[in-house]
PDB file of C-alpha atoms in Angstrom:
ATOM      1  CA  UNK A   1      81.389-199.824  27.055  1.00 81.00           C
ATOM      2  CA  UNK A   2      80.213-197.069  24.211  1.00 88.00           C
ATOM      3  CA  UNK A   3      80.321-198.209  20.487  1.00 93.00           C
ATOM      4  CA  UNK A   4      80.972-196.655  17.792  1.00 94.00           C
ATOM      5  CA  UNK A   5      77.379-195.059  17.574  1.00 95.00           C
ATOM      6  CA  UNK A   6      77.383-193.872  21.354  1.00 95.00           C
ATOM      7  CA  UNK A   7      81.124-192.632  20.925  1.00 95.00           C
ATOM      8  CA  UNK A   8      79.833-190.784  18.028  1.00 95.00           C
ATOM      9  CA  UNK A   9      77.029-189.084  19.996  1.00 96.00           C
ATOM     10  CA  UNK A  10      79.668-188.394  22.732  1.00 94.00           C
ATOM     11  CA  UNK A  11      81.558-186.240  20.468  1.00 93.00           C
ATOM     12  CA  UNK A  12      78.616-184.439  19.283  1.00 94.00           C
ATOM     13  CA  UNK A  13      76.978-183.530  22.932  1.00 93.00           C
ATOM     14  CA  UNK A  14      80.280-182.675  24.337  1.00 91.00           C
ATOM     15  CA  UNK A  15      80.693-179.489  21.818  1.00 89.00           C
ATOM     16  CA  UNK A  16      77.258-178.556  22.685  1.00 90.00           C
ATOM     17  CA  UNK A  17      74.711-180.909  25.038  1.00 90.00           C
ATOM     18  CA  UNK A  18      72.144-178.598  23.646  1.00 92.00           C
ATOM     19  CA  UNK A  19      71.786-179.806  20.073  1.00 95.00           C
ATOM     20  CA  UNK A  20      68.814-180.793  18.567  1.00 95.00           C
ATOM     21  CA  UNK A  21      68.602-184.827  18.720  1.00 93.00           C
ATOM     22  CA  UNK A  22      67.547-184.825  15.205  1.00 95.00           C
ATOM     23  CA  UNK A  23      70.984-183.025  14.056  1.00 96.00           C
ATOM     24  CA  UNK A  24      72.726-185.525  16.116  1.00 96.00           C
ATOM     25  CA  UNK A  25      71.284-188.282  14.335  1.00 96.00           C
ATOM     26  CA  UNK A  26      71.451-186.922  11.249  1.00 95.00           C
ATOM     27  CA  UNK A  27      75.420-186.644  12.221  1.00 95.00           C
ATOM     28  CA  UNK A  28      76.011-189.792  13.723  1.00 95.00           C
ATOM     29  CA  UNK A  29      73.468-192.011  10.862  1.00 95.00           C
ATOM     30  CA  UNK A  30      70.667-192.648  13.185  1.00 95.00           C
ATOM     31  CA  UNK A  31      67.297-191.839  13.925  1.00 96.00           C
ATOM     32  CA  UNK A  32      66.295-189.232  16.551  1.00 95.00           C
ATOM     33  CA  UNK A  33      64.711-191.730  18.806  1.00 96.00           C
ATOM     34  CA  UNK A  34      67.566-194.219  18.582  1.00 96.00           C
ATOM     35  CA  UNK A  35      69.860-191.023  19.649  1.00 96.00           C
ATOM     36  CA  UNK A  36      67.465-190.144  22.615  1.00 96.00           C
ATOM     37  CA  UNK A  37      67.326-194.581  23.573  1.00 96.00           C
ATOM     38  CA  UNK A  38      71.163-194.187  23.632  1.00 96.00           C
ATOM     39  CA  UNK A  39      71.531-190.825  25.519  1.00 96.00           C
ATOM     40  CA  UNK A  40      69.446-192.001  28.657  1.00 96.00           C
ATOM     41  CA  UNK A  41      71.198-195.491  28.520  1.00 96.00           C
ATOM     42  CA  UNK A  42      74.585-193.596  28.659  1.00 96.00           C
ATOM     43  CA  UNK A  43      73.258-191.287  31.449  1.00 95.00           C
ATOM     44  CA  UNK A  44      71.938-194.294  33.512  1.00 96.00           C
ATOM     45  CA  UNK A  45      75.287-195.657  33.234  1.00 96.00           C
ATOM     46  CA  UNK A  46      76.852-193.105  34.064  1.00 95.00           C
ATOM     47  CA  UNK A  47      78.875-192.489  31.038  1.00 95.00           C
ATOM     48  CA  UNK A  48      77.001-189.424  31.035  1.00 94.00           C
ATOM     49  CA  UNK A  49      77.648-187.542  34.258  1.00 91.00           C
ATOM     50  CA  UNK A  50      76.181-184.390  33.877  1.00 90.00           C
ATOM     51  CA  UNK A  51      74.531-181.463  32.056  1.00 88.00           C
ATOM     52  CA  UNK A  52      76.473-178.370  32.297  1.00 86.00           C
ATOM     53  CA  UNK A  53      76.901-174.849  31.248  1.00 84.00           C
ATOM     54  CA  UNK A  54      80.454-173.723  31.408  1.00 83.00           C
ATOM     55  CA  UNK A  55      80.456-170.586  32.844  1.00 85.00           C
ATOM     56  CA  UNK A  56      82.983-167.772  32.177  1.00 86.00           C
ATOM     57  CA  UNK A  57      84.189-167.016  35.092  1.00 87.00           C
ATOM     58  CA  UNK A  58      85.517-163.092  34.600  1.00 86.00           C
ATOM     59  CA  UNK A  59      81.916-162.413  33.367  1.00 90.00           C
ATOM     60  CA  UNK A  60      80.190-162.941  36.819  1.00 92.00           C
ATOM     61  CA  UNK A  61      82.999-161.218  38.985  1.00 91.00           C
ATOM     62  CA  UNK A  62      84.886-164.220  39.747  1.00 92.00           C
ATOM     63  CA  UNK A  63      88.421-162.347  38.251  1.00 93.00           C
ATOM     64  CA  UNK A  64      91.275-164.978  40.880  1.00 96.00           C
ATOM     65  CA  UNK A  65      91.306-168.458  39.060  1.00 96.00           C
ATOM     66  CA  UNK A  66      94.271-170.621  40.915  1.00 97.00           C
ATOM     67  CA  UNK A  67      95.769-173.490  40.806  1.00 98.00           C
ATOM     68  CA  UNK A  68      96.795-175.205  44.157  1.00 98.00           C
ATOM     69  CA  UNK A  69      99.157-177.805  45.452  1.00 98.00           C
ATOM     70  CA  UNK A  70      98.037-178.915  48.736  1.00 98.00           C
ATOM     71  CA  UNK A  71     100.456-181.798  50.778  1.00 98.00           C
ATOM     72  CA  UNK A  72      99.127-183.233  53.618  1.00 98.00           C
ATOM     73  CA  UNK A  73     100.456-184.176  56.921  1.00 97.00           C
ATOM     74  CA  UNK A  74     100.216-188.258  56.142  1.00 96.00           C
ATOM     75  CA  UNK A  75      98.650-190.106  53.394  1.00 96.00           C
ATOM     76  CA  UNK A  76      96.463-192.216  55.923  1.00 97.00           C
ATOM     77  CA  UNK A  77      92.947-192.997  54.579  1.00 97.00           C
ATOM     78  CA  UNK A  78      91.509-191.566  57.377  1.00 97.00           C
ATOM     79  CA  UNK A  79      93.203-188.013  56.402  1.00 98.00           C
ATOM     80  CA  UNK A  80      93.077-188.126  52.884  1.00 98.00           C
ATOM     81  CA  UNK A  81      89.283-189.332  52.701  1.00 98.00           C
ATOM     82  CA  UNK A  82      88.142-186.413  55.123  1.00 97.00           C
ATOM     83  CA  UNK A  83      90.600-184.057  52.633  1.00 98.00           C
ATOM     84  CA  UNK A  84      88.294-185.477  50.020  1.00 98.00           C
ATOM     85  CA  UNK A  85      85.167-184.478  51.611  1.00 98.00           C
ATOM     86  CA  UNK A  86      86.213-180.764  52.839  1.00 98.00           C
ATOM     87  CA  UNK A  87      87.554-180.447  48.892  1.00 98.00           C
ATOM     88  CA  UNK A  88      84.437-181.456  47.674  1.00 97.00           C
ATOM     89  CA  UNK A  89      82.049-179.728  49.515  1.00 97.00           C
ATOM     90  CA  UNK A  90      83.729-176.317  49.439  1.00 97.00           C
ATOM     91  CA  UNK A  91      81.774-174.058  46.807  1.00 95.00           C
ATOM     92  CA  UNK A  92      85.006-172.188  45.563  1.00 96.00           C
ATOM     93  CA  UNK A  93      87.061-175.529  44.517  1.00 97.00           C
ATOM     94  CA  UNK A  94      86.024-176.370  41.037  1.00 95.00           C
ATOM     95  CA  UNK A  95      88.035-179.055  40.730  1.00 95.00           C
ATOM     96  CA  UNK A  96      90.190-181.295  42.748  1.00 98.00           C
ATOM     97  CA  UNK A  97      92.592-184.035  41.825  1.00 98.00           C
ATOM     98  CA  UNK A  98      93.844-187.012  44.440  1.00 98.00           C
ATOM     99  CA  UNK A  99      97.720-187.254  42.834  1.00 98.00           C
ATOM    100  CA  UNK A 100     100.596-189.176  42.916  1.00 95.00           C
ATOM    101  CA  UNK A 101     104.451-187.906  42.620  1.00 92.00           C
ATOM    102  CA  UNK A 102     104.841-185.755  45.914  1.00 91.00           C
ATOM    103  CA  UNK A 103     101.747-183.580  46.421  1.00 96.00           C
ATOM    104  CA  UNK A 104      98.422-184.897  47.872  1.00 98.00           C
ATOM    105  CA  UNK A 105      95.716-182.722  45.683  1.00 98.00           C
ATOM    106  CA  UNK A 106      95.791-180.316  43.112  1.00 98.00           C
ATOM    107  CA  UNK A 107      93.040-178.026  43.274  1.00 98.00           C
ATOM    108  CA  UNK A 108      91.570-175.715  41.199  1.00 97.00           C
ATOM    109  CA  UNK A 109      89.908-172.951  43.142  1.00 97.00           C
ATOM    110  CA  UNK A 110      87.731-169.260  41.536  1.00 96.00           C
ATOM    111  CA  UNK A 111      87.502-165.921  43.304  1.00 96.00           C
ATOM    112  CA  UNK A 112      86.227-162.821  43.190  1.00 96.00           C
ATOM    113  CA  UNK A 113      89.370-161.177  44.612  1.00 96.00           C
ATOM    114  CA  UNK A 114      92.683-161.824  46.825  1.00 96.00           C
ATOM    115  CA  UNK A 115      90.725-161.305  49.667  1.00 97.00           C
ATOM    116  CA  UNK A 116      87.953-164.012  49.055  1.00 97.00           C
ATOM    117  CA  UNK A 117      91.013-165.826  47.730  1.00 97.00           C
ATOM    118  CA  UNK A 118      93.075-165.438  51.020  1.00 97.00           C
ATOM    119  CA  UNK A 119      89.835-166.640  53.091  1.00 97.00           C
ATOM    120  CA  UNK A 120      89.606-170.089  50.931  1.00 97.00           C
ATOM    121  CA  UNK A 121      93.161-170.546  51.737  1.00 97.00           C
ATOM    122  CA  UNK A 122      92.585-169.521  55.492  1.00 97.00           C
ATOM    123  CA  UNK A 123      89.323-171.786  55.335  1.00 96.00           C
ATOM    124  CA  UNK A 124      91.094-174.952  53.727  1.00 98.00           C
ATOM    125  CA  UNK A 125      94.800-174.881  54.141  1.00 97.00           C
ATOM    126  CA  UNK A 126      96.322-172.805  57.215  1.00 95.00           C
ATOM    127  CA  UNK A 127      94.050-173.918  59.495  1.00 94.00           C
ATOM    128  CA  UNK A 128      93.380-177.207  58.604  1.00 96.00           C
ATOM    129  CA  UNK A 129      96.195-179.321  60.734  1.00 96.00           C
ATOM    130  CA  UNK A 130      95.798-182.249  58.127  1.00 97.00           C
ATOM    131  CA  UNK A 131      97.609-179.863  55.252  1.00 98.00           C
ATOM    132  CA  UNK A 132     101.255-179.753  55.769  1.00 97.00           C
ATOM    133  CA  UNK A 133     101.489-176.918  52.655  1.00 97.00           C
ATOM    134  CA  UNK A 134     100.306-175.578  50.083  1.00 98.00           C
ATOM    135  CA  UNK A 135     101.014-173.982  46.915  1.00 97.00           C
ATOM    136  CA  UNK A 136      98.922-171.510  44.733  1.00 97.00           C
ATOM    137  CA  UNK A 137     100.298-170.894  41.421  1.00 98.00           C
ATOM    138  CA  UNK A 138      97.847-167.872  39.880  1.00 97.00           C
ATOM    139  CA  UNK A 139      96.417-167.573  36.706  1.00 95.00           C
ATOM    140  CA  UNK A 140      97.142-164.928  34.261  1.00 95.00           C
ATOM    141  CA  UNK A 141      95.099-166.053  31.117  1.00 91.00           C
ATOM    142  CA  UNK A 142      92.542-169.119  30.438  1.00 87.00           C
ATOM    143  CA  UNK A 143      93.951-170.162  27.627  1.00 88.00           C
ATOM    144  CA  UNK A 144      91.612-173.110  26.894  1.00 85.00           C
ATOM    145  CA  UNK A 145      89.204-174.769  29.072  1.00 79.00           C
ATOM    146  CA  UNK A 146      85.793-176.638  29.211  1.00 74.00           C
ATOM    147  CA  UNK A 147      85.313-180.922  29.659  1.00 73.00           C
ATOM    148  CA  UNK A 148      85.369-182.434  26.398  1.00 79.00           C
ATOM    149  CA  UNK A 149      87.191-185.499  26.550  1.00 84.00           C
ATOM    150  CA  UNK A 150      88.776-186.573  23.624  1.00 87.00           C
ATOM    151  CA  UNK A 151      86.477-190.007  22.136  1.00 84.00           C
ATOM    152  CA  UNK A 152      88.748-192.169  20.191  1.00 80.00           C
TER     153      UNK A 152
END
């Protein structure tokens, strides 16, 4: 579980993972080499999942961002666990939700266009006889987005 130091830190990198460890410290009251200890113990843990770039999406040609409700046949392991793996391993989904309250998944899936966009949905959804049906609800604006999560 993260103290107050590492929940500190967490705040910090999760603006921008690219600041200097010595800024961190200096904005969290610890050396540079206690920040870097801490940063590879939260990555080992896991706490730290990964190093990303957020990537706009409109500015390498990927203009279709949707959102999609996907209910499946039957909510047997077997079905849901291979929905899991077809979800995950699929390039366009960027993200992909197991949920509760009368859908399956919610996905959210990029493209470059309605056609790409109607092959993922060919691809994952109409003939796929595990998914019952699905709904795509289409972007008009990104509003906000990125993965900070908010460190009490």
């Amino acid at each position: 579980m993260p103290d107050q130091f590492d929940r500190a830190i967490l705040r910090v990198i999760q603006r921008d993972n690219k600041t200097p460890q010595r800024a961190i410290a200096e904005a969290v009251n610890l050396s540079a080499a206690a920040v870097q200890r801490r940063v590879a113990a939260m990555e080992a843990a896991g706490i730290i999942a990964a190093n990303v770039a957020v990537v706009d999406t409109a500015a390498v040609g990927l203009a279709i961002t949707s959102i999609v409700e996907v209910h499946l046949t039957d909510e047997r392991a077997a079905t849901v666990d291979a929905a899991k793996a077809l979800f995950r391993a699929d390039a366009d989904v960027q993200q992909c939700y197991y949920v509760t309250g009368g859908i399956s998944f919610v996905l959210v899936i990029v493209s470059r266009d309605m056609v790409a966009y109607e092959a993922t949905t060919r691809r994952l959804f109409a003939h796929n006889p595990s998914v019952a049906t699905f709904r795509s609800l289409i972007a008009l604006d990104r509003v906000k987005f990125g993965s900070e999560v908010p460190i009490p």
